[in-house]
Coordinates of C-alpha atoms in Angstrom, one line a residue:
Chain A
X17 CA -78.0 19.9 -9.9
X18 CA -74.0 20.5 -9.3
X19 CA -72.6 17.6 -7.2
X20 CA -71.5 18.0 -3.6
X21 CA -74.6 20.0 -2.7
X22 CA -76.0 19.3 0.6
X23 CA -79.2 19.0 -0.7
X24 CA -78.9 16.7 -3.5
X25 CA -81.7 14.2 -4.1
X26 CA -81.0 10.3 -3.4
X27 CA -82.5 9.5 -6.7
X28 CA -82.5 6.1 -6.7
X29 CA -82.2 3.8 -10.4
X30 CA -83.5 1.2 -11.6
X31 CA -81.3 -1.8 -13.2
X32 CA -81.6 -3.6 -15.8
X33 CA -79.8 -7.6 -16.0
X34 CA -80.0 -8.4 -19.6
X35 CA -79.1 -12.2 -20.5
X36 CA -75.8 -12.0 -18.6
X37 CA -73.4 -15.0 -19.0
X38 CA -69.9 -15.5 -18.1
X39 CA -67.6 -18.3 -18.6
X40 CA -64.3 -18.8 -16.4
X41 CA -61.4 -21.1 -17.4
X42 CA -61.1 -24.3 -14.8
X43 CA -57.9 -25.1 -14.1
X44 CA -57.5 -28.4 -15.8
X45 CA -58.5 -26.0 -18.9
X46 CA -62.2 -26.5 -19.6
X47 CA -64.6 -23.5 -19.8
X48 CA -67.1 -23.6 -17.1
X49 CA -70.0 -21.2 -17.2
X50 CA -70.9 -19.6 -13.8
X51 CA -73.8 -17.3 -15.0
X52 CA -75.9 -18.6 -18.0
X53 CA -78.7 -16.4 -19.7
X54 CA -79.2 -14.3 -16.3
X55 CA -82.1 -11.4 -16.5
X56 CA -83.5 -9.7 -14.0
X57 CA -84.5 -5.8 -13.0
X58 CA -84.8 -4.1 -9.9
X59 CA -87.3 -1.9 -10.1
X60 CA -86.7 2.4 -8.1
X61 CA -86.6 1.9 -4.7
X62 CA -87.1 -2.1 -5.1
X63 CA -84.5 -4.5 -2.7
X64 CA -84.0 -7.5 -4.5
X65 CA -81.9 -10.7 -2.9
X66 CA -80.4 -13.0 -4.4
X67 CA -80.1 -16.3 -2.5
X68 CA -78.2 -19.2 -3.6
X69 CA -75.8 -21.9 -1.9
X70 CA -72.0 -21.0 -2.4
X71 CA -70.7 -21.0 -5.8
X72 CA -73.9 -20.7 -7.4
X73 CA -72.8 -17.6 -9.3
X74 CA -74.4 -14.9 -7.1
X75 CA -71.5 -12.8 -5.6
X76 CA -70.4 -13.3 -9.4
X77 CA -73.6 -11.3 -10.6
X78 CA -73.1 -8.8 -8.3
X79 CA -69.4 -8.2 -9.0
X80 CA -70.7 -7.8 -13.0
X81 CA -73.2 -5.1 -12.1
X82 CA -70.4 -3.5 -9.9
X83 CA -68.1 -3.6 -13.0
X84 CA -65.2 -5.0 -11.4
X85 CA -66.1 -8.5 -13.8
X86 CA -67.1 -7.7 -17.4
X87 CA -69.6 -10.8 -18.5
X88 CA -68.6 -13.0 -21.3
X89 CA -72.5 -11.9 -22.8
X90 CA -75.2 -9.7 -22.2
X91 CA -75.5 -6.5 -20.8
X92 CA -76.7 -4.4 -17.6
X93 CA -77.7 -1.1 -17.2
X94 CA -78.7 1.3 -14.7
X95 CA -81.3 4.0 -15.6
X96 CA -80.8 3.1 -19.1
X97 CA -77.2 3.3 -19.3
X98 CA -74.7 0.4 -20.0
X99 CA -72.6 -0.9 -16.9
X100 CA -68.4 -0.4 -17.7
X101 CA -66.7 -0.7 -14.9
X102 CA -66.5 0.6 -10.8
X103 CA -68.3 3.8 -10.6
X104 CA -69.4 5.5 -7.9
X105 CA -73.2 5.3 -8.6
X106 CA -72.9 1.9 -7.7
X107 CA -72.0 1.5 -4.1
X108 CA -70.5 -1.7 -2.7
X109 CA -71.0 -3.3 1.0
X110 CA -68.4 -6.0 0.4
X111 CA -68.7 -9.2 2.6
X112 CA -65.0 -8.9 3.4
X113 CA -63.7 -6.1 5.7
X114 CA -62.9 -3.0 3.4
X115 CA -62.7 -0.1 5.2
X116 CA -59.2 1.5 5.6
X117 CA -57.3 0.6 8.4
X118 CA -54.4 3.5 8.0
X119 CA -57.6 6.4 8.4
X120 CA -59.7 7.4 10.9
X121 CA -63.4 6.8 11.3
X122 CA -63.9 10.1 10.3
X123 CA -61.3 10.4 7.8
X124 CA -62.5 6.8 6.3
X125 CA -66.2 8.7 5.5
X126 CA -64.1 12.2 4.5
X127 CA -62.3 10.1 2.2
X128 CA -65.1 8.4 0.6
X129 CA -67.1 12.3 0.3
X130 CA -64.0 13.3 -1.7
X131 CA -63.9 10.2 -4.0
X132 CA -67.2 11.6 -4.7
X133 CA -66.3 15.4 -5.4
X134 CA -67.5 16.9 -2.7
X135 CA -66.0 20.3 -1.6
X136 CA -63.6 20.1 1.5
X137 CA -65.9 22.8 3.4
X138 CA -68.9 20.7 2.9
X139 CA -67.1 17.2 3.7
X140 CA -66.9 17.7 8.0
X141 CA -70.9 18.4 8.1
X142 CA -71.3 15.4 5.5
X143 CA -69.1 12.9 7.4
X144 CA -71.0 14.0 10.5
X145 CA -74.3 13.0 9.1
X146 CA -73.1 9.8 7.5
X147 CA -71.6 8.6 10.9
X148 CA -74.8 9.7 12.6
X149 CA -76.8 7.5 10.2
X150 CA -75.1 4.5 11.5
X151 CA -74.9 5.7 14.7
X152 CA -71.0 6.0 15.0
X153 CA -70.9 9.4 15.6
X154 CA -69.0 9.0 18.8
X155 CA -66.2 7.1 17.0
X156 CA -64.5 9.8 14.7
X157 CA -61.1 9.3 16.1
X158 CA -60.8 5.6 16.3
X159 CA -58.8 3.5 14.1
X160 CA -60.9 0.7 12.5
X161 CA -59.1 -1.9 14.4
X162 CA -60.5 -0.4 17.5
X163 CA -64.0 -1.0 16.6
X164 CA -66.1 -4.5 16.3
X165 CA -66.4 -6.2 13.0
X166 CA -70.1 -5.0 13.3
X167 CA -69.3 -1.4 13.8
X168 CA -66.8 -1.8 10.7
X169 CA -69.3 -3.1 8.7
X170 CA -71.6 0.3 9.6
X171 CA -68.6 2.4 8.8
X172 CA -68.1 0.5 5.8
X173 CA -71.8 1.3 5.0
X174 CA -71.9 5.3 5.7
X175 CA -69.2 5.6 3.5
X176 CA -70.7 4.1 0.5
X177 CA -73.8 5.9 1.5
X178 CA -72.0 9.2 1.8
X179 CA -71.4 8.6 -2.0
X180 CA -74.7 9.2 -2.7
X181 CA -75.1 6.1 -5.3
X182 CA -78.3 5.1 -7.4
X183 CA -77.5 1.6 -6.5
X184 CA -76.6 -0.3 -3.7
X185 CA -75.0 -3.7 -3.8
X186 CA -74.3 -5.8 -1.0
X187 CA -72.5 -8.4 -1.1
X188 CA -72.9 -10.8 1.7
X189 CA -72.9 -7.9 3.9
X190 CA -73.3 -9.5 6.9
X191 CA -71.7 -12.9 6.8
X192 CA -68.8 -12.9 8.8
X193 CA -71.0 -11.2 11.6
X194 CA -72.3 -12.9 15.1
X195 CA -76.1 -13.5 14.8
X196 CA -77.0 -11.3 16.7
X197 CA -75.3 -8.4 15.3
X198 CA -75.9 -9.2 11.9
X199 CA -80.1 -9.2 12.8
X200 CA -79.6 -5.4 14.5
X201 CA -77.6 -4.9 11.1
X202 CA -80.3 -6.5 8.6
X203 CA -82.7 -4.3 10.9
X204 CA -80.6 -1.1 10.6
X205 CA -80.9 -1.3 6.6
X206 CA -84.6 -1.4 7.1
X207 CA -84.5 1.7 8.9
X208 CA -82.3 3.3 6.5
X209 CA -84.2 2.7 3.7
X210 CA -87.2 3.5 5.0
X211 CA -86.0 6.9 4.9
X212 CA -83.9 6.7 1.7
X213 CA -85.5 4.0 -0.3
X214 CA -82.5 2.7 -1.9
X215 CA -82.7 0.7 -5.3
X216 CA -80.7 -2.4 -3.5
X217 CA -79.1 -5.9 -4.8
X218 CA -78.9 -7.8 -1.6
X219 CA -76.6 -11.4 -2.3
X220 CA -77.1 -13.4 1.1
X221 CA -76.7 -17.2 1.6
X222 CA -79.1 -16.8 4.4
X223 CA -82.8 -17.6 3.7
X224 CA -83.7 -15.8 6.5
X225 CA -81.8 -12.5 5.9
X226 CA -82.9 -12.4 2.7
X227 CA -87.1 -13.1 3.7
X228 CA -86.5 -10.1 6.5
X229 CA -84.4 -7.6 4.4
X230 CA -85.9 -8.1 0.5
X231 CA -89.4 -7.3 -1.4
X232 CA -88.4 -9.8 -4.0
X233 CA -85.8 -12.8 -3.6
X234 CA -84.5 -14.5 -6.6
X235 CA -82.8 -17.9 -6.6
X236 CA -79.6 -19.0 -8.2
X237 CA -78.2 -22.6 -8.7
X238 CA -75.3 -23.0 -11.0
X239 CA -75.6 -20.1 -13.4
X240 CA -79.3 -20.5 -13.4
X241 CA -82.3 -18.2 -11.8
X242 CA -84.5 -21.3 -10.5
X243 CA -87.2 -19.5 -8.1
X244 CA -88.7 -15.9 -7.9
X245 CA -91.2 -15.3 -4.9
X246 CA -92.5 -12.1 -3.7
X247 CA -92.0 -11.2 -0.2
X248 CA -95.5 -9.0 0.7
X249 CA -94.3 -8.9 4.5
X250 CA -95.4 -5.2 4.8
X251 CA -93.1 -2.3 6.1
X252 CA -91.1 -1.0 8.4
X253 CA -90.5 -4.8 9.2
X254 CA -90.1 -4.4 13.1
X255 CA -87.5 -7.8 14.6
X256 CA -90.6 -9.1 15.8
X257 CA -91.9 -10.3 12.6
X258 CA -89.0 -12.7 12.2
X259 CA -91.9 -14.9 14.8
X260 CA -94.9 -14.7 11.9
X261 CA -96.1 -17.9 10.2
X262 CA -95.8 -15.1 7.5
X263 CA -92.1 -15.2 7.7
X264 CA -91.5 -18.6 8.5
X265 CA -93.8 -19.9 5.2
X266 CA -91.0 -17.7 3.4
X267 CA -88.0 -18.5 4.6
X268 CA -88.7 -22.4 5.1
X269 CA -89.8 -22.7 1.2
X270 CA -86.3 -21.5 0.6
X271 CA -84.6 -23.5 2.9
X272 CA -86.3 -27.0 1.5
X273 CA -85.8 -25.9 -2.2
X274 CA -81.8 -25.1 -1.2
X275 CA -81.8 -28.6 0.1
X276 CA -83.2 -29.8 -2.7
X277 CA -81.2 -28.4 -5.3
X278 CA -78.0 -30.2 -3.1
X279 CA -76.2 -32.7 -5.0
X280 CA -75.0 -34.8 -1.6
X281 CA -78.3 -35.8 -0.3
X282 CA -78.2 -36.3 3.4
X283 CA -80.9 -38.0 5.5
X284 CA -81.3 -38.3 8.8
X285 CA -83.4 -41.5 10.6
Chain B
X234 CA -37.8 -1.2 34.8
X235 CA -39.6 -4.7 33.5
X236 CA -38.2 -8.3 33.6
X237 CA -37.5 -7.5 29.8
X238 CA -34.4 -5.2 31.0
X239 CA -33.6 -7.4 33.8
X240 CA -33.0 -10.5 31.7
X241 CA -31.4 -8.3 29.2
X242 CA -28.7 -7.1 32.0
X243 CA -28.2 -10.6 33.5
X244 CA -27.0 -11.3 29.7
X245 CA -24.6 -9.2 29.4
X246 CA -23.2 -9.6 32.5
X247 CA -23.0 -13.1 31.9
X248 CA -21.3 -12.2 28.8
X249 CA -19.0 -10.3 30.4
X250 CA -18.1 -12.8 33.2
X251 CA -17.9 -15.1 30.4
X252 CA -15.2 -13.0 29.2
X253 CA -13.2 -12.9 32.0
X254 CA -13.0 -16.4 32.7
X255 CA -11.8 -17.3 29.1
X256 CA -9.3 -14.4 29.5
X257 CA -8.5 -15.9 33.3
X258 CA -7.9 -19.5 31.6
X259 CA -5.7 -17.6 28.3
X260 CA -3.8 -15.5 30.9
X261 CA -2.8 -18.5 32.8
X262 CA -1.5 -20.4 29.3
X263 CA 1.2 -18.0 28.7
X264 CA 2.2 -14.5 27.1
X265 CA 0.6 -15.7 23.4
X266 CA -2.4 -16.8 24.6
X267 CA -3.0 -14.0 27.1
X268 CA -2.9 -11.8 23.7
X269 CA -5.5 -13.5 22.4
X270 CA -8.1 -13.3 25.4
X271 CA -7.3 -10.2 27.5
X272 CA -8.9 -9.5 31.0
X273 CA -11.4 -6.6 31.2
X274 CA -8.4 -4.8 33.1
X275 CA -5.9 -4.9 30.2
X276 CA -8.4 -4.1 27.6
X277 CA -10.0 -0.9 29.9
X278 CA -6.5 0.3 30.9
X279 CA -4.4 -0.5 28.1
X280 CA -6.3 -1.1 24.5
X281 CA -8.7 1.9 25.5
X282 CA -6.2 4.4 25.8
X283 CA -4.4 3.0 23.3
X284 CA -7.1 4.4 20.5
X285 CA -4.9 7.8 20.3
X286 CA -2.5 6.3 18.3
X287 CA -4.5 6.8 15.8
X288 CA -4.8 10.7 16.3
X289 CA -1.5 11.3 14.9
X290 CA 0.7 9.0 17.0
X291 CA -0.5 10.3 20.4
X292 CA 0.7 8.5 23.5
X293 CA -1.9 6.3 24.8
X294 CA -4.8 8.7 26.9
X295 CA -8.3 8.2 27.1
X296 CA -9.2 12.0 25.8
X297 CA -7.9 11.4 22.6
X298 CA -8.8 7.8 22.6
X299 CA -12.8 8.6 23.2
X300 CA -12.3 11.0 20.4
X301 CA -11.0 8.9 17.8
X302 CA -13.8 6.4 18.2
X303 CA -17.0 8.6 18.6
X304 CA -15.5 10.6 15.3
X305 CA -15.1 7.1 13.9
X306 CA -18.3 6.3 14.7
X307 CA -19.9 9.2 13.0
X308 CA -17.9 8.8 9.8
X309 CA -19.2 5.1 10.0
X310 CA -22.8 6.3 11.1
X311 CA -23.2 9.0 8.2
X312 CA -21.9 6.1 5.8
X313 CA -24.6 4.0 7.0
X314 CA -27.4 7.0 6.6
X315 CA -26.5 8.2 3.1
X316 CA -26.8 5.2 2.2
X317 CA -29.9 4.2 3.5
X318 CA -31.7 7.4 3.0
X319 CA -30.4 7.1 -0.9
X320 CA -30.6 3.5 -1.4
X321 CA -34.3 3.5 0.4
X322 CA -35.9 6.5 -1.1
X323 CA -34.7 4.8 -5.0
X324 CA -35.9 1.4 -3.9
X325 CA -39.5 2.8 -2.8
X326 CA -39.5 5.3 -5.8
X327 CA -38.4 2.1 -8.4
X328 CA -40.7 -1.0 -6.3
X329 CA -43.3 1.1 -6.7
X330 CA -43.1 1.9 -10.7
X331 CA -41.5 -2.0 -11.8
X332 CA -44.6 -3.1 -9.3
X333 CA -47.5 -1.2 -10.6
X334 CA -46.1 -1.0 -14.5
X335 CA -47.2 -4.6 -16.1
X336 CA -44.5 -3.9 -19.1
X337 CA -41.9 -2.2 -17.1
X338 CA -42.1 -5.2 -14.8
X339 CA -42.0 -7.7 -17.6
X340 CA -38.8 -5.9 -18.2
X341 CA -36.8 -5.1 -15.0
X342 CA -38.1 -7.4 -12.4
X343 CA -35.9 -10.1 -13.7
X344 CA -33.0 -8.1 -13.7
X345 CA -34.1 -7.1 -10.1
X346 CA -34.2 -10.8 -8.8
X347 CA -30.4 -11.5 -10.6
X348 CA -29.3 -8.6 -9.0
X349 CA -30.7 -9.7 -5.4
X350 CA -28.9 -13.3 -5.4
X351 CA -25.4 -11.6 -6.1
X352 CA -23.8 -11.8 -2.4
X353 CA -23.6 -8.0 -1.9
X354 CA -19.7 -8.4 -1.2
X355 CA -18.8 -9.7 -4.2
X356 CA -19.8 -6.2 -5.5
X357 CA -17.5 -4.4 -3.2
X358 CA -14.6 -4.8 -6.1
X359 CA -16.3 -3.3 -9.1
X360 CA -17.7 -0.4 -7.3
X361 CA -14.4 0.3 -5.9
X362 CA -13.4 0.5 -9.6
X363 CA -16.2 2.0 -10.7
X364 CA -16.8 4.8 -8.1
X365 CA -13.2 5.2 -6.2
X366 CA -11.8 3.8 -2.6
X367 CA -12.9 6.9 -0.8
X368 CA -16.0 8.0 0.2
X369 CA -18.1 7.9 -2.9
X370 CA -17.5 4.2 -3.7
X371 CA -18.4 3.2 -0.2
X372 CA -21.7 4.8 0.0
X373 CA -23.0 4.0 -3.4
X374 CA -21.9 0.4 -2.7
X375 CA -24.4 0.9 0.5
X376 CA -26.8 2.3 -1.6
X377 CA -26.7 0.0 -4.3
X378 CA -27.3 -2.9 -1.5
X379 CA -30.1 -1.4 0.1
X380 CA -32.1 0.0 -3.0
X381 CA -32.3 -4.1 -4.4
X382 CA -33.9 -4.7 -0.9
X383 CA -36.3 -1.9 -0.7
X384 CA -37.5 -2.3 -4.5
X385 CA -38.0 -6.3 -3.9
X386 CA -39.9 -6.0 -0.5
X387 CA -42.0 -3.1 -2.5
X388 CA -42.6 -5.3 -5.7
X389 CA -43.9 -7.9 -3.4
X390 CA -45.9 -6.0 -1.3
X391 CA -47.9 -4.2 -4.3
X392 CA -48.5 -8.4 -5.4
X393 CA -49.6 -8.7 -2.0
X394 CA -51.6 -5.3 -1.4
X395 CA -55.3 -6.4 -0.6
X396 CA -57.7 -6.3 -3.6
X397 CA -60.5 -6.2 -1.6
X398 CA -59.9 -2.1 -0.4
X399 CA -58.5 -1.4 -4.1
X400 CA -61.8 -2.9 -5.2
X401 CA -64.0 -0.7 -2.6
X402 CA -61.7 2.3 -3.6
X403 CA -62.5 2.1 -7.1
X404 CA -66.7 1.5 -6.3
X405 CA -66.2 4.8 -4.5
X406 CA -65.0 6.5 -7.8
X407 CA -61.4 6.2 -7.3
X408 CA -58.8 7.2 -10.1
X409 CA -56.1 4.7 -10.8
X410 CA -53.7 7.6 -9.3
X411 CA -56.4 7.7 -6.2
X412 CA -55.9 4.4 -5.9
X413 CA -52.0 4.6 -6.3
X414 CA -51.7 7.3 -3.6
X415 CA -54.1 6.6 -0.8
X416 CA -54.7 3.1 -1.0
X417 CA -51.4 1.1 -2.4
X418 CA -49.4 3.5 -0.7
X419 CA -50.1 3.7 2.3
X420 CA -51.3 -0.3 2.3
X421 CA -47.5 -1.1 1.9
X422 CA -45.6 1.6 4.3
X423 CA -45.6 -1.6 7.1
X424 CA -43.4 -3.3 4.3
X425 CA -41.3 -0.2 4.1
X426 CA -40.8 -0.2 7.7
X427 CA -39.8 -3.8 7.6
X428 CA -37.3 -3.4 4.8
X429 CA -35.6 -0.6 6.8
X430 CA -35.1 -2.8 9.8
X431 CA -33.9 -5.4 7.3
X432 CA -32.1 -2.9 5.3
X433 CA -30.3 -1.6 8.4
X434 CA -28.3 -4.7 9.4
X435 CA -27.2 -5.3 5.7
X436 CA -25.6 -1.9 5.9
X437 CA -23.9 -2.1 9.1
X438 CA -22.6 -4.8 7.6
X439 CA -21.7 -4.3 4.4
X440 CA -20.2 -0.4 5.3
X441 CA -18.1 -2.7 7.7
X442 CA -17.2 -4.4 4.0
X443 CA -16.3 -1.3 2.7
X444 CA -14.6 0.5 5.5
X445 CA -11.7 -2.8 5.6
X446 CA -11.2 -2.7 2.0
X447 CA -11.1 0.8 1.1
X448 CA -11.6 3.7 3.6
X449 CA -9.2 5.6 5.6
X450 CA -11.1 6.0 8.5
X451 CA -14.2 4.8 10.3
X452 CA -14.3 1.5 12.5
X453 CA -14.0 -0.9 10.0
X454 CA -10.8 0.8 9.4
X455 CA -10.3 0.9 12.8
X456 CA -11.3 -2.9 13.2
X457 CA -8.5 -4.0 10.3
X458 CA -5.8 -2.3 11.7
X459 CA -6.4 -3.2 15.2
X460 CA -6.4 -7.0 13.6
X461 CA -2.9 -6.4 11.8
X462 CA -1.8 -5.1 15.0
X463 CA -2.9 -7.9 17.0
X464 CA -4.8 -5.8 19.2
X465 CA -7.5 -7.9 20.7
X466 CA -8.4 -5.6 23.6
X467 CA -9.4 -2.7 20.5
X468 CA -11.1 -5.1 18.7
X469 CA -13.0 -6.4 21.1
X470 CA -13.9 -2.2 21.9
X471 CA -15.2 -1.8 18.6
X472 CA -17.4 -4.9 19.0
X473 CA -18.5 -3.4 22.1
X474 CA -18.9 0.2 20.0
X475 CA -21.1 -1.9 17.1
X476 CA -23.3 -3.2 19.6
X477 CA -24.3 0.0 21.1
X478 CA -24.6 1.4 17.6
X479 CA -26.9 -1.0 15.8
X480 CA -29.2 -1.3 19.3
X481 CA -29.8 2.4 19.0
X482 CA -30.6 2.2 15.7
X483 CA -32.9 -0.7 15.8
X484 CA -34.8 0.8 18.6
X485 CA -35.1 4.5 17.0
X486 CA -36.7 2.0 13.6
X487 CA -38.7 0.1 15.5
X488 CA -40.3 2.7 17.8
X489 CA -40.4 5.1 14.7
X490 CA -41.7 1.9 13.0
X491 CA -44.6 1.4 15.9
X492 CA -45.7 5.3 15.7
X493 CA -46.0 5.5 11.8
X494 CA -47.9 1.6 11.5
X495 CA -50.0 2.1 15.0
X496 CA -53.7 1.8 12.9
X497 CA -52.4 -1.9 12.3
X498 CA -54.4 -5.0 14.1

């Protein structure tokens, strides 16, 4: 199938972590590792989080499947293929704000559509779509600045979606969001992916997030995977089932075993 | 009209009373002193007119007078705009390469940063050598003055150009010359901007610089031989002149400035 076609398929892969490790240099010289032996997969279609309190290596693992970090060891692939470099069958929701500020809504999606080869006739309809998916459709001619950091964060999503990727990585998506915008957001992926069912790596510091949004969630402390549960919540995942003993058995085991793996212990009498 | 203007009016004519008063007090100190300091009346009825001397001699009148300093000001004007069009358009084209080049940066950014801490006047000589007293030597002296600006606010904004967006670009397939074009680029036009306004005043300036040293005409020329002259009333037009000139030209920067860098937060 040529690229740009309207009616390409979302075919969704499947990756592959293979003993990743990387070392970085610590100022006062020494070598300290922040991923150690790391494997994992994600199977088609499957959303995997990754939890893990800050600077336990998780946005690190991300950044190595995104190929903007090349691991000191070990390799990852996606549908079979080894990871070198950015590329544009891996789409990244950065944490930060990323979209560009000089373009328009619109243009911000149009750009993204011809980052990924798609014909300038075809790019209008395609941007259209995209913003519709998010529901931004009404916010073409706006600068970025004139939005929310919420509505940013959907534009920021359409246009990695408009790319059409096999893989999407998200990378605290939602942290510097208020609450309740970054539940309508988690909620908004659900819907999404209910009708494209995106192979996803979800990073999230957020027990919650991560028990609403993943199918599987795997736990990181310093370089290590320490916990793998299954989340068999079944979908669509309406808000509501945030209030289920269900979720709550979830999400609280992760909290206690964060707060155990915390080297300042803290008790309160 | 907003209390912006209004405070900006009451300044000027305290200025001007300022002025007058000093001029009152020289006036009353004797025929030296009243040289010095004159009253808005000597300078607006005598120095004024007194501009078409420089049209060939002519007897003081005010036709000839307003013509000698609005075609001074043009030749001092178009000094200033060669030079920042030339110098500006090399410093973006030469920021941009030393910035994005590792070696070429290695190479020339050192050069760059000598270059920078020589006080701009104490070029003036050498290019005079190098290039001639008229017109040519003057505006590549601009030129050069400006271009060391532009390419140093250019270097540092490429160091400073946020990695998040590059890193997004380059998830969304981006070339290297992708990412050169529509994401450094235009990430560091607000830089540009500000190194024009920047740029500006240095050539006002140094054109000043080399208008008294060298040129035959324009108001620094017109400033130094009103000095030798003792002609405090001309000098004190010019000033008025300058003002007008580099206000006009700030604003048309900073509103063209506020049009091209309006998607800014």
């Amino acid at each position: 199938m040529k690229m740009g076609e309207l009616d390409r398929k979302t075919e969704s892969g499947e990756l592959n972590i293979e003993h990743i490790s990387i070392e970085f240099n610590t100022v006062s010289g020494d070598k300290m590792k922040a991923l150690d032996d790391i494997s994992l997969d994600v199977a088609h279609g499957e959303l995997v989080a990754v939890v893990g309190r800050s600077g336990c290596g998780k946005t690190t693992l991300l950044n190595i499947v995104a190929g903007l970090l090349e691991p000191t060891g070990g390799t990852c692939k996606l549908n079979g293929r080894e990871i070198k470099g950015p590329g544009r069958e891996r789409g990244v929701v950065f944490q930060a704000d990323a979209v560009f500020g000089w373009k328009r809504v619109g243009e911000n999606v149009d750009f993204a559509l011809k980052l990924g080869g798609v014909p300038k006739e075809k790019r209008r309809e395609l941007a259209e779509k995209y913003l519709k998916m998010v529901n931004l459709e009404k916010f073409a001619d706006f600068y970025p600045k004139e939005l929310s950091g919420g509505m940013r964060k959907r534009l920021q999503i359409a246009m990695v979606l408009a790319n059409q990727p096999k893989l999407l990585l998200m990378d605290e998506p939602f942290g510097p969001l208020d609450y309740a915008t970054k539940v309508e957001l988690q909620v908004e992926v659900e819907k999404i992916r209910l009708k494209h069912p995106l192979t996803t790596f979800f990073v999230t510091h957020d027990v919650e997030e991560a028990t609403f949004v993943a199918d599987r969630i795997i736990m990181i402390e310093k370089g290590r995977i320490v916990e793998e549960i299954n989340v068999d919540i079944p979908r669509p995942r309406p808000v509501e089932i945030r209030n289920t003993a269900e979720f709550h058995a979830i999400s609280d085991y992760l909290l206690g075993k964060l707060l155990e793996l915390s080297d300042v212990k803290s008790e309160v009498r | 009209m907003g209390t912006k203007h209004v405070k900006k009016i009451l300044a000027a004519a305290g200025l001007i009373t300022f002025w007058q008063i000093a001029a009152l007090i020289a006036r009353s100190g004797g025929e030296y002193t009243a040289v010095l300091v004159p009253t808005w009346g000597k300078v607006l009825t005598e120095s004024l007119p007194g501009f078409a001397a420089f049209k060939g001699g002519a007897l003081p009148n005010y036709g000839d007078a307003l013509y000698v300093l609005l075609s001074n000001s043009l030749i001092t004007v178009k000094r200033v705009l060669i030079g920042l069009a030339a110098g500006g358009m090399a410093g973006v084209a030469t920021g941009i390469i030393i910035g994005l080049q590792p070696v070429l940066r290695g190479m020339l950014y050192p050069i760059v940063k000598i270059l920078r801490n020589i006080p701009l006047l104490a070029l003036i000589a050498l290019f005079l050598v190098w290039f001639g007293g008229e017109e040519r030597g003057i505006i590549i002296y601009i030129a050069f003055g400006l271009w060391i600006i532009y390419t140093t606010n250019i270097i540092e904004a490429i160091d400073n150009a946020d990695r998040i967006r590059i890193n997004f670009a380059r998830t969304l397939g981006a070339t290297n010359m992708d990412v050169y074009t529509n994401v450094i680029l235009p990430m560091i036009v607000p830089s540009i901007m500000n190194a024009t306004k920047v740029a500006l005043g240095v050539a006002w300036a140094i054109a000043l610089g080399g208008e008294f040293l060298a040129a035959q005409d324009g108001l620094g020329r017109l400033l130094i031989v009103s000095q030798q002259y003792m002609e405090t009333g001309r000098m004190l037009i010019i000033l008025i002149v300058f003002i007008v000139l580099t206000a006009v030209f700030s604003w048309m920067v900073k509103t063209a400035g506020n049009r091209i860098t309006r998607w800014m937060p």
